[in-house]
Coordinates of C-alpha atoms in Angstrom, one line a residue:
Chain A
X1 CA 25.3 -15.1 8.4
X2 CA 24.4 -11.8 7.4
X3 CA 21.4 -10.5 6.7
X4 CA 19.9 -10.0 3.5
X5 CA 20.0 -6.8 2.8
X6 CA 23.4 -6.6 3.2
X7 CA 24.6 -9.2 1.3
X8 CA 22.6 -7.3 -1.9
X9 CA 24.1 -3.9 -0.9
X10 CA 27.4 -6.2 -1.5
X11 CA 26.2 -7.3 -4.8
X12 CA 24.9 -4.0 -5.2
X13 CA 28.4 -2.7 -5.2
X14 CA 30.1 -5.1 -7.1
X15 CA 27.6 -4.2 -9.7
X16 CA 26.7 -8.0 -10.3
X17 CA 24.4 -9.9 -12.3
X18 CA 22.6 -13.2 -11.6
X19 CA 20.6 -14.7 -9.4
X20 CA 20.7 -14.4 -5.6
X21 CA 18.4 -17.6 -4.4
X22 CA 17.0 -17.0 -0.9
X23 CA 16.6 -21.1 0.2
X24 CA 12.6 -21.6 -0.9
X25 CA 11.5 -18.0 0.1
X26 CA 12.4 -16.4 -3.2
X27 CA 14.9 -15.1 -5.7
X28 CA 15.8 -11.8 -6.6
X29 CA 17.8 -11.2 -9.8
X30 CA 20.6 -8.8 -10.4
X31 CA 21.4 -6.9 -13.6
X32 CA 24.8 -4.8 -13.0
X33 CA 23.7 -4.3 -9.2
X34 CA 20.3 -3.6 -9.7
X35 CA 17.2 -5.6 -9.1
X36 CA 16.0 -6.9 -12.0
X37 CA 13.4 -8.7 -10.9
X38 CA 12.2 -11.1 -7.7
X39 CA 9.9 -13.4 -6.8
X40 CA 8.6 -14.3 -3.5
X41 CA 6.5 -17.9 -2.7
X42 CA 4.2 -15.7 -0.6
X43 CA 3.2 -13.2 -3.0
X44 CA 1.8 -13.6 -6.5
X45 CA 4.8 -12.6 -9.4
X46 CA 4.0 -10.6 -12.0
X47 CA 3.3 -13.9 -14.0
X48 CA 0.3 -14.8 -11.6
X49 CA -0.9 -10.8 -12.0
X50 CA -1.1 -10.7 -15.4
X51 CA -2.7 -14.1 -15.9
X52 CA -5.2 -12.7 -13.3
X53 CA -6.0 -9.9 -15.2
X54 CA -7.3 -11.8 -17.9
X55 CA -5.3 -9.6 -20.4
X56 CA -2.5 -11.7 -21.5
X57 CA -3.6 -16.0 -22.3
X58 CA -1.8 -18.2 -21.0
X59 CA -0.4 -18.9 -24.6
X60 CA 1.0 -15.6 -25.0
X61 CA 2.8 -15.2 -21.5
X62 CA 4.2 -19.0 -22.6
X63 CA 5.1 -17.8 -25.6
X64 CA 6.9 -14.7 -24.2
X65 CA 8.7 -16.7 -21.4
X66 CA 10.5 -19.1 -23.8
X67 CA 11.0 -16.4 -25.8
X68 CA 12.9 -15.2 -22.3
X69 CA 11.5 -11.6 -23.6
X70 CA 8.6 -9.7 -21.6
X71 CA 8.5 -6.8 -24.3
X72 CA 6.9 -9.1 -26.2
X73 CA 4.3 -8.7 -24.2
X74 CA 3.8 -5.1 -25.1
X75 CA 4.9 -5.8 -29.0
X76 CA 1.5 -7.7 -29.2
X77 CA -0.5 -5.4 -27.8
X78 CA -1.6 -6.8 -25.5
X79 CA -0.3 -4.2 -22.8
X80 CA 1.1 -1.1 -22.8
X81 CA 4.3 0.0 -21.5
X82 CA 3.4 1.5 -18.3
X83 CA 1.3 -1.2 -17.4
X84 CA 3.7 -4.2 -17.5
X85 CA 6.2 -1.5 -15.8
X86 CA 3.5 -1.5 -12.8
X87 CA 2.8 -5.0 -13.1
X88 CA 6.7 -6.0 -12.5
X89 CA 7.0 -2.6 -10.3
X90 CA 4.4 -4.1 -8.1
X91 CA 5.5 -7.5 -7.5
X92 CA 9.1 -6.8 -7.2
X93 CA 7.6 -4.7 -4.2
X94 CA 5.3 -6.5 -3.1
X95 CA 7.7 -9.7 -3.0
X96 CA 10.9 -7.2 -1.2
X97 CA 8.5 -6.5 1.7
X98 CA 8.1 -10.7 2.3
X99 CA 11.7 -11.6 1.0
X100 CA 13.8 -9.2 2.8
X101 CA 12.4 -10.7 6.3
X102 CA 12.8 -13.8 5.7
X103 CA 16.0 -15.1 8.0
X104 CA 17.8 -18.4 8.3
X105 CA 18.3 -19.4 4.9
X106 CA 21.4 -19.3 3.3
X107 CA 21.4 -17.5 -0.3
X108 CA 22.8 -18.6 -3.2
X109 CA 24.5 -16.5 -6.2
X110 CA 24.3 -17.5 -9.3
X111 CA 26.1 -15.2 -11.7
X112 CA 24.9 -14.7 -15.1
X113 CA 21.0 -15.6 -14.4
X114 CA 18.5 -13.6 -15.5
X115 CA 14.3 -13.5 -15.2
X116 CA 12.0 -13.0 -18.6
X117 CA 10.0 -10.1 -16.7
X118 CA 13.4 -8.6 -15.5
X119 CA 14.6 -5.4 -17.0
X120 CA 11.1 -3.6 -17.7
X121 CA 11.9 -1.4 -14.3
X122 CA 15.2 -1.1 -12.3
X123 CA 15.2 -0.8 -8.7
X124 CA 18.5 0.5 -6.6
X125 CA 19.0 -2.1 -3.7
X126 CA 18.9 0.9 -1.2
X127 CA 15.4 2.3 -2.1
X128 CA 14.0 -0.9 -2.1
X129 CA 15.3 -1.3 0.9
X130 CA 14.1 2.3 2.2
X131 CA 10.1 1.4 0.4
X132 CA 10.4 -1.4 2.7
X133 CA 11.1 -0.1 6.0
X134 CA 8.5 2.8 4.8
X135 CA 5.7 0.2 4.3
X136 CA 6.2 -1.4 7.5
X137 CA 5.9 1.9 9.8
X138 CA 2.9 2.4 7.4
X139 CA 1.7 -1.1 8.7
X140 CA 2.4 0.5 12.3
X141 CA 0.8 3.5 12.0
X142 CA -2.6 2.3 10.8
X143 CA -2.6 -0.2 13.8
X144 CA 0.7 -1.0 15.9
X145 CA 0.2 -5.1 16.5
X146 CA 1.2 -7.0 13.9
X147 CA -0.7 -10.6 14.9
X148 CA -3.5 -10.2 12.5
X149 CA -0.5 -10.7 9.6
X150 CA -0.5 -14.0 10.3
X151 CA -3.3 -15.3 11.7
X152 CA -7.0 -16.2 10.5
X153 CA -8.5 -13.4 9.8
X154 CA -11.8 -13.2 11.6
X155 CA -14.7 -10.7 11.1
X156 CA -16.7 -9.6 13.8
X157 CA -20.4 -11.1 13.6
X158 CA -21.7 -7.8 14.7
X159 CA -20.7 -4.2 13.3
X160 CA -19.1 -1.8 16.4
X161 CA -20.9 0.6 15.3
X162 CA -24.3 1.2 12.7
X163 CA -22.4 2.4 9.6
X164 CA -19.2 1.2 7.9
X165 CA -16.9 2.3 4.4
X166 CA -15.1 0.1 3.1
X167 CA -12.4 -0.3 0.2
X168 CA -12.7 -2.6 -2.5
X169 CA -10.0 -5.3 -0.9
X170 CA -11.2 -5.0 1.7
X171 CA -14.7 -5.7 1.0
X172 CA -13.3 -8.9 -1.1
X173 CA -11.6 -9.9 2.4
X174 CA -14.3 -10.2 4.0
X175 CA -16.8 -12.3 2.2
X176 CA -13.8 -14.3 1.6
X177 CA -12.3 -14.5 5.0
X178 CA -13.8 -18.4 6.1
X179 CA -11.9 -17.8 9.5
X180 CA -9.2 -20.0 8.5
X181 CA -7.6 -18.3 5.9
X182 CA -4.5 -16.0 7.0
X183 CA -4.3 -12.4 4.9
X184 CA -1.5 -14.2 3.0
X185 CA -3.5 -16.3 1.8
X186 CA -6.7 -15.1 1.1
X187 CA -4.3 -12.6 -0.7
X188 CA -3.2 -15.5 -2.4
X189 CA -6.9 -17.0 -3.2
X190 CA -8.0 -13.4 -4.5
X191 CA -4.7 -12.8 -6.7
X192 CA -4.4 -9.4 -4.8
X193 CA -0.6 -8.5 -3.7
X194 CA 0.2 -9.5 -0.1
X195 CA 1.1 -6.0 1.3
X196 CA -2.3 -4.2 0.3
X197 CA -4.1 -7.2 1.7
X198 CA -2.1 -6.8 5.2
X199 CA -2.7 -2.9 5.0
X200 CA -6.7 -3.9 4.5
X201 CA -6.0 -6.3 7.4
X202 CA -4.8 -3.4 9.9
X203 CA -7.1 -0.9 8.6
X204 CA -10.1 -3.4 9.4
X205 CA -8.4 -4.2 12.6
X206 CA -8.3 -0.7 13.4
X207 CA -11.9 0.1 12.7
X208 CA -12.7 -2.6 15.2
X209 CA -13.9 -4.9 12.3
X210 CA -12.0 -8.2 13.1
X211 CA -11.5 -10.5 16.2
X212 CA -8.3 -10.6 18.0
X213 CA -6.8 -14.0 16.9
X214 CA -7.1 -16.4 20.0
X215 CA -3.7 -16.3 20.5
X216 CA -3.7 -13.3 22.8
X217 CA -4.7 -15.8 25.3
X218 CA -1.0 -16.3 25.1
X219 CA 0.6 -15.8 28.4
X220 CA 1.5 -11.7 28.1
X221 CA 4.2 -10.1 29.9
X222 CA 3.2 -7.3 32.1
X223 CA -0.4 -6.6 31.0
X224 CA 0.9 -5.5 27.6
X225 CA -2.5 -6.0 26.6
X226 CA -3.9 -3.3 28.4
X227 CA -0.9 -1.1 27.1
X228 CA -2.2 -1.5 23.7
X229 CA -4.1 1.3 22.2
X230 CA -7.6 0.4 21.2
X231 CA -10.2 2.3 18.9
X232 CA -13.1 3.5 21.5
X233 CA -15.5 1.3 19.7
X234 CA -12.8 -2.0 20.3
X235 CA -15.2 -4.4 22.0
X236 CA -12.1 -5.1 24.3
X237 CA -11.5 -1.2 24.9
X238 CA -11.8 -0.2 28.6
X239 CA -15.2 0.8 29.0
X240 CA -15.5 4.6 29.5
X241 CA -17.7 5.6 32.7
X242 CA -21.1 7.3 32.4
X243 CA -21.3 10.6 33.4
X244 CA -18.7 12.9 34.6
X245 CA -15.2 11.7 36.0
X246 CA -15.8 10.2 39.2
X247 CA -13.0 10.5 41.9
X248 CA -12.7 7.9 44.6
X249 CA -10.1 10.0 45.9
X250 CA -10.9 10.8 49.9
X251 CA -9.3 13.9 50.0
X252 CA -12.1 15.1 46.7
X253 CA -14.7 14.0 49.6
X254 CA -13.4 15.9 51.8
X255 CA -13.1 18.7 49.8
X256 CA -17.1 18.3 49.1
X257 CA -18.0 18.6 52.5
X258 CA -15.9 21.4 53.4
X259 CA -17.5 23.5 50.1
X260 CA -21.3 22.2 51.2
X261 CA -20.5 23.7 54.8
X262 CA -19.2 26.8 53.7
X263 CA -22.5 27.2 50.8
X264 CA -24.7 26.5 54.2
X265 CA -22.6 29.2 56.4
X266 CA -23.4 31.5 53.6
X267 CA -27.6 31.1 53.1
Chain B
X1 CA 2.0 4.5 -26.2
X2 CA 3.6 5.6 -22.9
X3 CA 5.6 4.2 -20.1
X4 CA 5.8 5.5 -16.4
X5 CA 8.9 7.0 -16.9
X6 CA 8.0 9.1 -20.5
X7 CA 4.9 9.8 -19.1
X8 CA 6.3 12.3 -16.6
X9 CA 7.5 14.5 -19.3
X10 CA 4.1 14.3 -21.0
X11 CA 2.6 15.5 -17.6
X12 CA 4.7 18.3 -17.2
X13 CA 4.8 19.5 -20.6
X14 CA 1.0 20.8 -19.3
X15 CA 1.0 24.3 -19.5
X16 CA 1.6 25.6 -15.8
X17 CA 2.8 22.4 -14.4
X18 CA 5.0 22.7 -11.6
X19 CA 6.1 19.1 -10.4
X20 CA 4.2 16.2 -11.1
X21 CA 4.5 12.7 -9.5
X22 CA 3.0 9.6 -10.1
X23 CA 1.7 7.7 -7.5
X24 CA 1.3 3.8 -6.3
X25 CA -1.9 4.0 -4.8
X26 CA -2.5 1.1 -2.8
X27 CA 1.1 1.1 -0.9
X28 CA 1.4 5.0 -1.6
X29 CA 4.4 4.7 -2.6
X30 CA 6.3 6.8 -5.6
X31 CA 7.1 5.6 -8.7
X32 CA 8.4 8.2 -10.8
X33 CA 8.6 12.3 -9.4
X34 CA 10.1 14.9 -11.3
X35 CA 13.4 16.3 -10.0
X36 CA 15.0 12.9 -11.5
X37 CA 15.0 9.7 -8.6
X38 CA 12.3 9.2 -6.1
X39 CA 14.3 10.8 -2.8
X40 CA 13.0 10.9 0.8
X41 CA 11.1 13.7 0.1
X42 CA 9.2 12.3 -2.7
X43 CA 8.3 9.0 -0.6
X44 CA 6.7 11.3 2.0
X45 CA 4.5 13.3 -0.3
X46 CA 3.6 9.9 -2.5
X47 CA 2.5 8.8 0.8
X48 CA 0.9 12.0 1.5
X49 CA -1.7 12.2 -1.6
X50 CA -2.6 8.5 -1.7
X51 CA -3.8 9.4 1.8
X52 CA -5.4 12.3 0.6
X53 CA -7.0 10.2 -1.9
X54 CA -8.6 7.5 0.0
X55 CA -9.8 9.3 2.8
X56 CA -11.7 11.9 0.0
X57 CA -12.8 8.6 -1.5
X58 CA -14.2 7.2 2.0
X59 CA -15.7 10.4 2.7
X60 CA -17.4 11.4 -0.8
X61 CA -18.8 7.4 -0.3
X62 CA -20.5 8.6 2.5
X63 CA -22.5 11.3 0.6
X64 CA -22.7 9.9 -3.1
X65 CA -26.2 8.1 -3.8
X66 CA -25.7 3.9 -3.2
X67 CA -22.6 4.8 -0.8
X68 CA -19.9 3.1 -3.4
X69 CA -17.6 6.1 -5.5
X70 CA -15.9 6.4 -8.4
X71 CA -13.2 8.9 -8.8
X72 CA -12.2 10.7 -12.0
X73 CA -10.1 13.2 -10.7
X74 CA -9.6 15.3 -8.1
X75 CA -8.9 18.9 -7.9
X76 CA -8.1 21.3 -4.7
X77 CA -7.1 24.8 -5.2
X78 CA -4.5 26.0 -2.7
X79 CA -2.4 29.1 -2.2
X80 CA 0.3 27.3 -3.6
X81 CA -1.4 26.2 -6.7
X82 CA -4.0 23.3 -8.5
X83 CA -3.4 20.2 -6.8
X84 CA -4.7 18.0 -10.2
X85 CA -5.1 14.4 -9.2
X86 CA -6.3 11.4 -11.6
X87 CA -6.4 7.9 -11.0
X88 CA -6.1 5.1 -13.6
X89 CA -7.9 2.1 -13.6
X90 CA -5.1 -0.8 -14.1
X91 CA -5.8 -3.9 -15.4
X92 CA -3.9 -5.1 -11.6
X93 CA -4.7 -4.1 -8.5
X94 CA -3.7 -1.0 -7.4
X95 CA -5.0 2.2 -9.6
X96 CA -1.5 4.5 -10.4
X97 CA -2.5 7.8 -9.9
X98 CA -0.8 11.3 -11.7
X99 CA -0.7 13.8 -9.7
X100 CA 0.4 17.3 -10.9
X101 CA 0.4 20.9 -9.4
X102 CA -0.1 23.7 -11.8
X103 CA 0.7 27.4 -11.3
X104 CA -2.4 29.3 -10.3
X105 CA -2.0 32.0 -12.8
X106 CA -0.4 30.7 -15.8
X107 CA -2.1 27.2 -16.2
X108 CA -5.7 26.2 -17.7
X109 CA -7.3 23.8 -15.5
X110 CA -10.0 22.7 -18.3
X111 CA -6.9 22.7 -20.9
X112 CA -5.1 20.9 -17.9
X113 CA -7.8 17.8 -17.1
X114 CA -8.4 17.3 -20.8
X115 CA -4.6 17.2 -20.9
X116 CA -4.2 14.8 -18.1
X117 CA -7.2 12.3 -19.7
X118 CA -5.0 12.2 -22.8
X119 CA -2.2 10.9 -21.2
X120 CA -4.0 8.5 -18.9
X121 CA -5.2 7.1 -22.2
X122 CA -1.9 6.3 -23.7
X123 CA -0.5 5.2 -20.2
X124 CA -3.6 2.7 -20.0
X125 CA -5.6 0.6 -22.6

């Protein structure tokens, strides 16, 4: 089966139009080979967003999906053009980076198909592609292990250190983090978009501000553990000596002796 | 009323603009750049000022009164011009931010931010 991404650059190609159906991950939606539009069951669509925002009723965004016309949106003032561009900018994004992963379900075309929200910003199947692979090295880079994405996320009880900054997310995340919830889904609970909640994740992760889920107790291969790079303040970091490198090398003993003999030749 | 595409043009029609960008803040990633599609390049310096952003932000939070910051815009004067950047408020989570670099001699950085406000306001409600 091939993989996702390939299958759209196909579509891509054949400048279609319609709806590819990813099994129960998702859809994403064509218009003359570029995405239109796509949802993802992980990540809140724009639909959620703008309910969320409390600037569109529920009546209104009814009104405009059996209308099948999101410029109606904008037509009643109740946005402006840019923002339901970065609304549907957004979640087409934000659902790409959970979509395009997803393996082992086989997609379905369905020419002809189109989304409401669709059209209000075209993406080309290769720079979504490319923002993808971009946000996960940025993911990387910020801290390398990706095991907090999917597990509970789990403050420390007791600061690393005496002082702390913190972002708005990712202040949310944490009086909302009950230890059971995954990012995903405290993403989900606080109607925030699943990739800035997992960059929060890593970037509390990196400033030593979350346990590491118990499932490093997994059997590791090789002491990979230890191969991981830690923040100096990581509780689990290898604790730094006091004082000044100490050598247990014999041959630095030796070396000792032979300079304290040669200080005591000299006086 | 503005969209993220027209409001490129608005941005550069500032007098002295050089290229302007605007600017996904959360992910950092670019949604519209001058010099037509968002290429490699763009990506990288997107990436680049949304960095530049936060970590001013985290830093400034560290030294403004009640530790928590608010930023209006952002200005830094370099041999290769004013680095103008401003983010918006959205009514969703991520703030867009315009960022624009101006030609040190010919443009008017007061005539420039009052500019940049203007547009913000059509781009926003």
């Amino acid at each position: 089966m091939p993989a996702l991404d390939m299958l759209l650059a196909g579509l891509a190609r054949e400048r279609s139009t319609g709806a590819l159906r990813v099994g129960r991950s998702g859809t994403i939606f064509l218009d003359a080979g570029r995405v239109a539009y796509m949802e993802c069951a992980d990540t809140p669509g724009a639909e959620d967003v703008l309910a969320a925002s409390g600037r569109v009723s529920e009546q209104t965004l009814g009104a405009a999906r059996r209308e099948g016309a999101g410029s109606r949106l904008v037509e009643e003032g109740a946005l402006t053009r840019g923002e339901l561009q970065h609304c549907v900018l957004g979640a087409v994004l934000d659902a790409a980076f959970f979509l395009l992963q997803v393996t082992g379900s086989r997609p379905k075309f369905r020419p002809g198909e189109r989304h409401w929200l669709g059209g209000q910003w075209f993406f080309e199947v290769e720079a979504i592609v490319r923002e993808c692979a971009r946000r996960a090295a940025q993911l990387t880079a910020i801290w390398p292990s990706a095991e907090l994405d999917t597990a509970p996320v789990s403050p420390v009880r007791r600061l690393p250190g005496h002082r702390v900054v913190l972002s708005d997310l990712q202040w949310e995340i944490l009086i909302h983090a009950d230890r059971e919830a995954t990012p995903l889904e405290l993403a989900r609970r606080l109607g925030r978009p699943g990739y800035s909640t997992l960059l929060a994740v890593r970037r509390l992760a990196a400033a030593g501000l979350l346990h590491r889920p118990a499932a490093t107790a997994l059997p590791l291969r090789g002491g990979r553990r230890d191969r991981e790079p830690r923040p100096p303040h990581d509780p689990d970091a290898p604790a730094l000596p006091l004082g000044p490198a100490v050598n247990g090398d014999p041959t630095d003993l030796n070396l000792l002796i032979r300079l304290k003999k040669a200080l005591e030749e000299l006086s | 009323m503005l969209g993220l595409d027209d409001c490129l043009a608005e941005v550069m029609a500032i007098p002295g603009a050089l290229d302007a960008m605007v600017v996904d803040h959360a992910s950092g990633m670019a949604v519209a750049a001058t010099g037509g599609d968002v290429d490699v390049d763009a990506a990288r310096s997107a990436a680049a000022i949304s960095e530049t952003l936060r970590v001013t932000m985290d830093g400034l939070a560290q030294s403004a009164p009640g530790g928590t910051v608010r930023v209006d815009d952002m200005l830094v004067t370099t041999d290769k011009g004013h680095h103008l950047l401003r983010p918006l408020e959205t009514p969703f989570e991520s703030p867009l931010v315009i960022y624009v670099r101006l030609d040190r001699d010919r443009a008017n950085l007061a005539l420039a931010r009052f500019r940049l406000q203007a547009i913000s306001r059509q781009l926003t409600m």
